[in-house]
Coordinates of C-alpha atoms and ligand atoms in Angstrom, one line a residue:
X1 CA 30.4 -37.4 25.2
X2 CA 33.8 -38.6 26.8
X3 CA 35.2 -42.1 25.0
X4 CA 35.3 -44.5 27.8
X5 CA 38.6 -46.2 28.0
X6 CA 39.1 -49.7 28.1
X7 CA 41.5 -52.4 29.2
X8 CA 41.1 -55.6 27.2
X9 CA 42.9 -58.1 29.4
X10 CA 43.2 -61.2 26.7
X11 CA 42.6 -59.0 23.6
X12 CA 43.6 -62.1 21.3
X13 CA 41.5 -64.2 22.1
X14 CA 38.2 -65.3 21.2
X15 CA 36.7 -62.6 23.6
X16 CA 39.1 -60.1 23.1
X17 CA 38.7 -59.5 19.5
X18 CA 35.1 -59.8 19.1
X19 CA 35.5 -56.7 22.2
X20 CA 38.0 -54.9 19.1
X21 CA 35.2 -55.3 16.3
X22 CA 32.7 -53.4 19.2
X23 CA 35.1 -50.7 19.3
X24 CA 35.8 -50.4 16.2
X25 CA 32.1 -50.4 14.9
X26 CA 31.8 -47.0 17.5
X27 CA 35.2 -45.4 17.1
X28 CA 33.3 -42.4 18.8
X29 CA 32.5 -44.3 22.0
X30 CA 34.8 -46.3 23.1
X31 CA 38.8 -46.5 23.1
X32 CA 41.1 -49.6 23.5
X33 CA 44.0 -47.6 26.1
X34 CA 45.3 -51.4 27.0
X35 CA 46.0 -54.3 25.2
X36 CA 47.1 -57.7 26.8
X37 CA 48.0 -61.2 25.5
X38 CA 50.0 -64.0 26.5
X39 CA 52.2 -65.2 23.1
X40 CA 50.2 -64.2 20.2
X41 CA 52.5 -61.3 19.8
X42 CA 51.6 -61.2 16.1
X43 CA 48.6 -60.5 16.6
X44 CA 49.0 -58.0 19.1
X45 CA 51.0 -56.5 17.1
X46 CA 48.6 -55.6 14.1
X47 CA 46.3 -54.7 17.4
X48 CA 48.5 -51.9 18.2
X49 CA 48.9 -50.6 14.9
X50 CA 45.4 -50.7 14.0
X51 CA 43.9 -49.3 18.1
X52 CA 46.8 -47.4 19.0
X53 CA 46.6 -48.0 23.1
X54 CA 48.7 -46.5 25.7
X55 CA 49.5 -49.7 27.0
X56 CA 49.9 -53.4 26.6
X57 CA 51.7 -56.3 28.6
X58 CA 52.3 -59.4 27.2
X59 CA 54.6 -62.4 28.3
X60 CA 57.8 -61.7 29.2
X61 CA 60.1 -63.1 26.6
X62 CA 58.3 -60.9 24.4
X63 CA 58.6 -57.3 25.9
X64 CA 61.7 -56.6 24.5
X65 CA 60.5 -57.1 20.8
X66 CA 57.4 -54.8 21.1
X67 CA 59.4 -52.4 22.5
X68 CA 61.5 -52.6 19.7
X69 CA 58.7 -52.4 17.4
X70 CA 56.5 -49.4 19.2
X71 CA 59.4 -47.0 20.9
X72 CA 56.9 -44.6 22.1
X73 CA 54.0 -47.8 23.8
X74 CA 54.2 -48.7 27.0
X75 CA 55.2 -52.9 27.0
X76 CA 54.7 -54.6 30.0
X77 CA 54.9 -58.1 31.4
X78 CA 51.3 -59.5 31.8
X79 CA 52.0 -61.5 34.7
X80 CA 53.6 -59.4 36.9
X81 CA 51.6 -55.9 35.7
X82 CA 48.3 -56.5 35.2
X83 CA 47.0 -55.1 38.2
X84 CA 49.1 -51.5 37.2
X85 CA 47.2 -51.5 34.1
X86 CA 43.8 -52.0 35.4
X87 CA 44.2 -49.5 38.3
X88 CA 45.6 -47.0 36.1
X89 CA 43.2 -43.6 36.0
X90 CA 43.3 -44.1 32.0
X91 CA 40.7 -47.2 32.2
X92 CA 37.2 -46.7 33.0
X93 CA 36.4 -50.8 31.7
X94 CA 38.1 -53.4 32.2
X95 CA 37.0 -56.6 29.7
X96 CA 38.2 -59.8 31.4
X97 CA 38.6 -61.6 28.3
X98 CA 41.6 -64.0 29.4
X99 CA 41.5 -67.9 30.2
X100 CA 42.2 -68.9 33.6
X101 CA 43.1 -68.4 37.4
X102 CA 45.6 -65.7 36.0
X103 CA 42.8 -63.7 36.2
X104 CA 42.0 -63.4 39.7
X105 CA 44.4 -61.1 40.7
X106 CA 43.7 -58.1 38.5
X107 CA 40.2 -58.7 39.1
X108 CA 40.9 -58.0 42.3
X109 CA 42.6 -55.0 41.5
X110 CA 40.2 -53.9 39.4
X111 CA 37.2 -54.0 41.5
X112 CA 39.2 -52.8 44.7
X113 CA 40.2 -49.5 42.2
X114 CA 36.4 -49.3 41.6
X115 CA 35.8 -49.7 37.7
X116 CA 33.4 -51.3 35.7
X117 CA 34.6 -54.5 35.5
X118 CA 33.4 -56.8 32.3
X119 CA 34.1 -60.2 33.2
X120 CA 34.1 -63.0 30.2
X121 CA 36.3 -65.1 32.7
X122 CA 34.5 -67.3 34.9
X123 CA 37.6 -69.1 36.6
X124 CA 38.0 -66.1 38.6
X125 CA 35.0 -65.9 39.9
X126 CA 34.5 -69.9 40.3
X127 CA 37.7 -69.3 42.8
X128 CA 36.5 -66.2 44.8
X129 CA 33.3 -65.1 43.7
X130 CA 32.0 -64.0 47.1
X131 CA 35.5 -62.2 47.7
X132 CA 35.2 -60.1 44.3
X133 CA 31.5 -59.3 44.1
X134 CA 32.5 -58.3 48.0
X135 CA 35.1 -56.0 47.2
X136 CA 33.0 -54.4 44.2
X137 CA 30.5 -53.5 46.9
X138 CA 33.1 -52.6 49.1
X139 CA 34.8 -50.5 46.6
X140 CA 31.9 -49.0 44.5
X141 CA 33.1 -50.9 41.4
X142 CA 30.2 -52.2 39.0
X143 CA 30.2 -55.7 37.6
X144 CA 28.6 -56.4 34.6
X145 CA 29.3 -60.4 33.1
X146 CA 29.8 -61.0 29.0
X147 CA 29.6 -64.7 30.1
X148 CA 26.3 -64.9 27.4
X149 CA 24.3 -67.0 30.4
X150 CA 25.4 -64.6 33.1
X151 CA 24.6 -61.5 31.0
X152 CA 21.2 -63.2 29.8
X153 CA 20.9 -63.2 34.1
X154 CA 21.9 -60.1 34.4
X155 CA 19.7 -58.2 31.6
X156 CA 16.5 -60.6 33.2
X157 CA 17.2 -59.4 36.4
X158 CA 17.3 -55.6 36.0
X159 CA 14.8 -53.5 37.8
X160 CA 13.5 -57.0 39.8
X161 CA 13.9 -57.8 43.4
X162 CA 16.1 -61.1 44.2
X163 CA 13.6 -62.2 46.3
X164 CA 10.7 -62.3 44.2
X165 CA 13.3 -64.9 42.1
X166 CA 11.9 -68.3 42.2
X167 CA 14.6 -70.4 39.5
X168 CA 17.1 -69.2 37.3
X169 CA 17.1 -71.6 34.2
X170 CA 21.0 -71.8 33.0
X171 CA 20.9 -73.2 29.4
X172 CA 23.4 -75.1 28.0
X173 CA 23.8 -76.0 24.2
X174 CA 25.5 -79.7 25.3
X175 CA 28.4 -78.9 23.7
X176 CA 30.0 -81.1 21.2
X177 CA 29.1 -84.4 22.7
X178 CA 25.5 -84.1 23.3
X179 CA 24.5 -86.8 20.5
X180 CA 27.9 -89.2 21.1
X181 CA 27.4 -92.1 23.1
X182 CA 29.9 -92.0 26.5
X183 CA 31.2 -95.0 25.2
X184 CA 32.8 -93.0 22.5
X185 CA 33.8 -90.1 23.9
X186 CA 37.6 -91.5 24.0
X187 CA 37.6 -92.3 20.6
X188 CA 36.8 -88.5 19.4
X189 CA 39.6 -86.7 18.3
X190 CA 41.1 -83.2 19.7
X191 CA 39.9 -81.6 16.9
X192 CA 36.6 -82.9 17.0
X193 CA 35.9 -82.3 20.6
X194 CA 36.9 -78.9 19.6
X195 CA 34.6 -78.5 16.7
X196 CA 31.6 -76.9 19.3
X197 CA 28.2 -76.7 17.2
X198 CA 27.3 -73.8 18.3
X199 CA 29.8 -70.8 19.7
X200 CA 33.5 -70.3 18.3
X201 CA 36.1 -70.0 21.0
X202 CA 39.1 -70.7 22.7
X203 CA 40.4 -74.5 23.3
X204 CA 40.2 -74.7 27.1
X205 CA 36.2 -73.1 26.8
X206 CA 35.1 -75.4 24.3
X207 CA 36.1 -78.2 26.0
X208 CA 34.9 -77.4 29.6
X209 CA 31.5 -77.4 27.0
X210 CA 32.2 -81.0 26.2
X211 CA 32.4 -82.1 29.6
X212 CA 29.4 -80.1 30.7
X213 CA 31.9 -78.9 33.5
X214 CA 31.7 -75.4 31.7
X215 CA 28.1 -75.2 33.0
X216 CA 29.0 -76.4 36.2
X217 CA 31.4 -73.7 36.3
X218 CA 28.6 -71.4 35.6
X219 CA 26.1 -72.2 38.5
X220 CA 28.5 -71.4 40.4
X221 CA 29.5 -68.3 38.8
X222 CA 25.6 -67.3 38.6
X223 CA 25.4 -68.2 42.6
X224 CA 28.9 -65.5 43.0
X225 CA 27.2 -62.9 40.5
X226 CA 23.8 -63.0 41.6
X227 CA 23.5 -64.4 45.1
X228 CA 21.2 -66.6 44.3
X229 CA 21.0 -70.4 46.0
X230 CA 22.5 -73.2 44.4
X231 CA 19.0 -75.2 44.7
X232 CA 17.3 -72.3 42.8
X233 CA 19.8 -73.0 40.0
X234 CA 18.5 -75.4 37.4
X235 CA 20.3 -76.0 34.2
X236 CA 18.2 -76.8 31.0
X237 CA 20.0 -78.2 27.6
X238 CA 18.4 -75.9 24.5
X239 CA 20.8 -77.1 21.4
X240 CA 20.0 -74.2 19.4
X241 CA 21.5 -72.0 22.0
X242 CA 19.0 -68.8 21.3
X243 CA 17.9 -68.8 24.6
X244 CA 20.6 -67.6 26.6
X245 CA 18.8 -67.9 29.7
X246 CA 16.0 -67.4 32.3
X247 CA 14.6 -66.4 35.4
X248 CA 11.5 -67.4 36.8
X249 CA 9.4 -65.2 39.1
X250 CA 7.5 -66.4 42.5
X251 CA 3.9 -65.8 40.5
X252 CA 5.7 -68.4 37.8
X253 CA 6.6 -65.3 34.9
X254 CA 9.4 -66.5 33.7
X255 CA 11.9 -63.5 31.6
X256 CA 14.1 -65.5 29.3
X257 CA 16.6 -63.5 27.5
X258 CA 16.9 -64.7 23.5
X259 CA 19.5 -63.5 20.7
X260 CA 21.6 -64.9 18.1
X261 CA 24.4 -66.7 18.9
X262 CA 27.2 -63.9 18.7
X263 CA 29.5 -62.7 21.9
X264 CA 29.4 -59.1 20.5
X265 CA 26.1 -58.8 21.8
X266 CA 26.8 -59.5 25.5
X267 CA 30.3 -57.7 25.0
X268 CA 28.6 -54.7 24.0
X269 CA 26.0 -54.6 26.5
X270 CA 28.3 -55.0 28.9
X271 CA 30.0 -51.6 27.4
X272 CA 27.2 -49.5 26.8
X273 CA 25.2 -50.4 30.1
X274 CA 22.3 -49.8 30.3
X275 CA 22.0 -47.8 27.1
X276 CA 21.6 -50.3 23.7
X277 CA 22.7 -49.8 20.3
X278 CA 22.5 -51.4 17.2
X279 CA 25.1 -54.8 16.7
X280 CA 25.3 -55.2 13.2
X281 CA 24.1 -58.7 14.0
X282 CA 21.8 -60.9 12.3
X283 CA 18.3 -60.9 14.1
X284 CA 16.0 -63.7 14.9
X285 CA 13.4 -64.8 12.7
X286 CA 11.2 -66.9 14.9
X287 CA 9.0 -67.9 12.0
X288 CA 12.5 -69.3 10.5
X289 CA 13.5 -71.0 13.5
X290 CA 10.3 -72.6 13.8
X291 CA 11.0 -74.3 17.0
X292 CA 13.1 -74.4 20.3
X293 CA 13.9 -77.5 22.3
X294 CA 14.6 -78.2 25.6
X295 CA 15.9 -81.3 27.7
X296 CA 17.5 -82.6 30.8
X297 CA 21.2 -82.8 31.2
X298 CA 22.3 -86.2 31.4
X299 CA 23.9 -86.6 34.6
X300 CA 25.6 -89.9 34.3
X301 CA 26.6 -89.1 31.0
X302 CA 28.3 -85.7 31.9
X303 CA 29.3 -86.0 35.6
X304 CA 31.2 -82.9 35.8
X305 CA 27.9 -80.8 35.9
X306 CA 27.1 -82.8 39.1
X307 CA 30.4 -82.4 40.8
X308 CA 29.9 -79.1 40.4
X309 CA 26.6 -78.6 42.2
X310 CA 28.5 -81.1 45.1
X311 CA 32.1 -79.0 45.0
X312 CA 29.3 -75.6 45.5
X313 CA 27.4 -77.5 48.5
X314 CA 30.9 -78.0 49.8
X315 CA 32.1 -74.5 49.1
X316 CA 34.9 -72.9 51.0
X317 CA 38.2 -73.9 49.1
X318 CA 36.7 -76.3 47.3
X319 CA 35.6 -74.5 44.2
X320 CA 38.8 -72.7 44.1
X321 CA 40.3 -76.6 43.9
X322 CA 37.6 -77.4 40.8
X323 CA 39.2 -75.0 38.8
X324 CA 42.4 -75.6 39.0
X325 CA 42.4 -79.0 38.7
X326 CA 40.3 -78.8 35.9
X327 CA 42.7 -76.2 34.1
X328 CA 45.1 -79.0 34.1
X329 CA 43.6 -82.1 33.3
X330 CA 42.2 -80.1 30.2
X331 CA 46.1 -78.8 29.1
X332 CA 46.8 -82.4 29.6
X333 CA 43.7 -83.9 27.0
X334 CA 45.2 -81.0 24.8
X335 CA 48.5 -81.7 24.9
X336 CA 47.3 -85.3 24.4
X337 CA 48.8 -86.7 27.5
X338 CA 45.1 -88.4 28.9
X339 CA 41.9 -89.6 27.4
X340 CA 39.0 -87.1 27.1
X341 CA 36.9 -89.1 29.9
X342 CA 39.9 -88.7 32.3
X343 CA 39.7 -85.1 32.3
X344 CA 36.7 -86.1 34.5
X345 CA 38.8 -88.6 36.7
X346 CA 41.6 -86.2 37.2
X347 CA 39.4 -83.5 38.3
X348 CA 37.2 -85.6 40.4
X349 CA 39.7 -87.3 42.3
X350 CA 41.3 -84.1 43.1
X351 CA 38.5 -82.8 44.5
X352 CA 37.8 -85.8 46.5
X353 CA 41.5 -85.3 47.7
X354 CA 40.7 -82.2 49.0
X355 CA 37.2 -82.9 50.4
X356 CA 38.9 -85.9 52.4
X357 CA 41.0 -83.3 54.1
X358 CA 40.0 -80.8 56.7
X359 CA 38.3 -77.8 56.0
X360 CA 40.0 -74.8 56.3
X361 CA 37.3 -72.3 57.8
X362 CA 38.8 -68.8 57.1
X363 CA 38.6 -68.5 53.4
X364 CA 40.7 -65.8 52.4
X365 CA 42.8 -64.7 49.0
X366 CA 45.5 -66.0 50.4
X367 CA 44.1 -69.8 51.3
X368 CA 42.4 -69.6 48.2
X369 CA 45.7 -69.0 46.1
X370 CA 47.1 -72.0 48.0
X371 CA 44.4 -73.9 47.2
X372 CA 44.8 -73.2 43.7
X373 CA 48.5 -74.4 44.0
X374 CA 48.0 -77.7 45.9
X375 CA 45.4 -78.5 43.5
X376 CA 47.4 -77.9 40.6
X377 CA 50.2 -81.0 42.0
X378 CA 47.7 -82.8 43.3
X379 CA 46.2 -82.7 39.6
X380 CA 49.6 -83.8 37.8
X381 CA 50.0 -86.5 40.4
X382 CA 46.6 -87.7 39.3
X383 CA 48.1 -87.8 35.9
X384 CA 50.7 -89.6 36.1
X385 CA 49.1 -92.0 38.1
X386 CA 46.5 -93.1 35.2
Ligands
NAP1 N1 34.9 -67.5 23.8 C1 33.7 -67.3 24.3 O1 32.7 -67.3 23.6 C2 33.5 -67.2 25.8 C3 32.2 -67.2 26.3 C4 32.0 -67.0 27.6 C5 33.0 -67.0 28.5 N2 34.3 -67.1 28.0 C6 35.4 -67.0 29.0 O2 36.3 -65.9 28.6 C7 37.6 -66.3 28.8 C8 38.4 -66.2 27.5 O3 37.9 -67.1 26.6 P1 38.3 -67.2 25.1 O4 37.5 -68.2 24.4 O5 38.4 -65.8 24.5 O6 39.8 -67.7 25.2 P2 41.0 -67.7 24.2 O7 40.5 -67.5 22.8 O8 41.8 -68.9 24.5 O9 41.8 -66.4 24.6 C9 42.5 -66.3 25.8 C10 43.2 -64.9 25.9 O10 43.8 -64.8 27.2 C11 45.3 -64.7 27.0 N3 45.9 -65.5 28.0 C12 45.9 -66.9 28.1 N4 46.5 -67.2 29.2 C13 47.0 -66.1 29.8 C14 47.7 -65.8 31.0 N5 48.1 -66.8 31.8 N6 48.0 -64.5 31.3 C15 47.6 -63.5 30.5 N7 46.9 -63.7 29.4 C16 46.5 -65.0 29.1 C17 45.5 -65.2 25.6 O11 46.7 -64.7 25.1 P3 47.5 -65.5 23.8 O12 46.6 -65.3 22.6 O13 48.8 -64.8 23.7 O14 47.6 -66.9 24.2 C18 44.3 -64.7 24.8 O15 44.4 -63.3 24.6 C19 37.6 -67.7 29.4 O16 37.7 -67.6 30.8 C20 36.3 -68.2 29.0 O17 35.8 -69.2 29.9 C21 34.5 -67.2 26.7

């Protein structure tokens, strides 16, 4: 059997190595040909030596000591080359394990060079979902999410008919705050709001949890993926996270897809589609967990799951403006410039900006990418204006 070659596009990140410890547990399977990070060159570093790719890109400053390092590996910039890497005839997948709106363009490329495209990233797809899964059709490329609610979707969904679907049930673990009064949300701590009970990853994730805007971000990227309404979307909050998600059936079956709470298992399901293998993983004693809750998201206490749902009635541009305001009002809670419950103000007047203004009708790439830029000032204007 032929490896199948894959891109990691954020390979050291949260995503990105927990991809590495799915190659490396079948060396005989897969191969990582491309490598990308941002700054962690360390880290990249000890990737190359241990995978070996052909490629890897990585911020520009730092090209020129890689090269140094690895004469005979290709180095090149990750924001300008992205797209050359994921087109290349040397990747068969492409794991979208990086944060951001930086994605969306070798998305693009990817899908329009028809690959299997592994998408982790839901920022992309919160900005042009309907464009990418478009182009994937268009294109012949497949699309198969890591996103653990997406993928729990995805594995429900296989074999069924989209319109016998009556709900999807997107859960949500309620993120760090779930237990903390609103009235103290200011008083918590970076690190704390960090500290998610549940899943370990990156900063910008785990605090889109906090806010609940994370699962906002995810109807919408379920409604992209899926093509399924927005009213047919209900979110649920299960704390102990082992449900990773459901679908309900027109007679009232309902297919809810369980696990432990460990990335390699949508990661590799994603590679190995739609053969399984073993994950090395712990597996679920149900007489152990004894029992599962479920409850309703608090609305007033989290209103960023609500703008969501109203930003995804709105559609057009407006999602595309979401995102990117959110991307910096959470780099400014980070870099401790506002309050965590101003994340929320930033983003919503932003968005209210934008809805104020007229609609543009033809949404395109192009309008979508300005979008994303006028968002992003109107977004530091906000912040400066607290
Ligand atoms: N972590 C999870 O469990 C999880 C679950 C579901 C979905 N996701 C989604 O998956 C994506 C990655 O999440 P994560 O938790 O793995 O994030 P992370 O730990 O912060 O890692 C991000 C990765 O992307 C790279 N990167 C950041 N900005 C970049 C840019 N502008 N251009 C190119 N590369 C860039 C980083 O490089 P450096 O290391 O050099 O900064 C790093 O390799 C996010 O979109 C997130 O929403 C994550």
């Amino acid at each position: 059997m032929r490896k199948k070659r894959i891109a990691i596009l954020g390979s050291t990140g949260s995503i990105g190595v927990n991809t590495l410890r799915v190659i490396a547990a079948y060396p005989e399977r897969f191969e990582a040909v491309a490598l990308t990070a941002l700054n962690s060159v360390k880290e990249l570093d000890r990737q190359i030596r241990q995978f070996r790719p052909k490629y890897v890109a990585v911020g520009q400053q730092h090209v020129a000591v890689l090269k140094k390092a690895h004469a005979r590996l290709k180095v090149l910039d990750v924001a300008q080359d992205l797209a050359q890497i994921v087109t290349s005839a040397d990747i068969d997948i492409v794991i979208i394990a990086m944060t951001g709106a930086a994605a969306l363009d070798p998305f693009l490329a990817a899908v329009r060079a028809g690959k299997t495209v592994a998408p982790a990233n839901k920022e992309a797809l919160v900005m042009a979902g309907d464009i990418l899964m478009a182009e994937a059709r268009k294109y012949g490329a497949t699309v198969i999410p890591v996103d653990s609610e997406q993928s729990a979707i995805f594995q429900c969904l296989q074999g069924r008919d989209m319109k016998d679907v009556h709900l999807v049930h997107l859960t949500a673990s309620g993120g760090a705050l779930r237990d903390v009064p609103r009235s103290r949300h200011d008083k918590l701590s970076v690190r704390q709001i960090l500290a998610h009970p549940r899943w370990k990853m990156g900063a910008k994730i785990t605090v889109d949890s906090a806010t609940l805007m994370n699962k906002g971000f995810e109807v919408i990227e379920a409604r992209r993926l899926f093509a399924v309404a927005a009213e047919k979307i209900k979110v649920v909050v299960h704390p102990e996270a082992i449900v990773h998600s459901m679908v309900e059936f027109t007679d009232g079956s309902i297919l809810a897809q369980l696990g432990v709470t460990d990335m390699r298992l949508p990661i590799q399901y994603a590679l190995t589609y739609p053969e399984r293998l073993s994950t090395g993983t712990t597996r679920l004693d149900f007489a152990k967990l004894g029992t599962l809750t479920f409850e309703e998201p608090d609305l007033r206490k989290f209103p960023s799951l609500q703008l969501a749902y109203d930003v995804l009635e709105r559609d057009g541009l407006a999602p595309a403006v979401l995102n990117a305001a959110d991307e910096v009002a959470v780099e400014a809670f980070l870099g401790g410039r506002i309050r965590f419950t101003q994340i929320y103000a930033v983003v919503e007047r932003t968005v209210a900006a934008h809805m104020k203004g007229s609609e543009c009708r033809k949404v395109g790439i192009d309008q979508i990418r300005q979008a994303d830029v006028w968002a992003r000032q109107r977004a530091t204007e906000e912040i400066e204006r607290l």
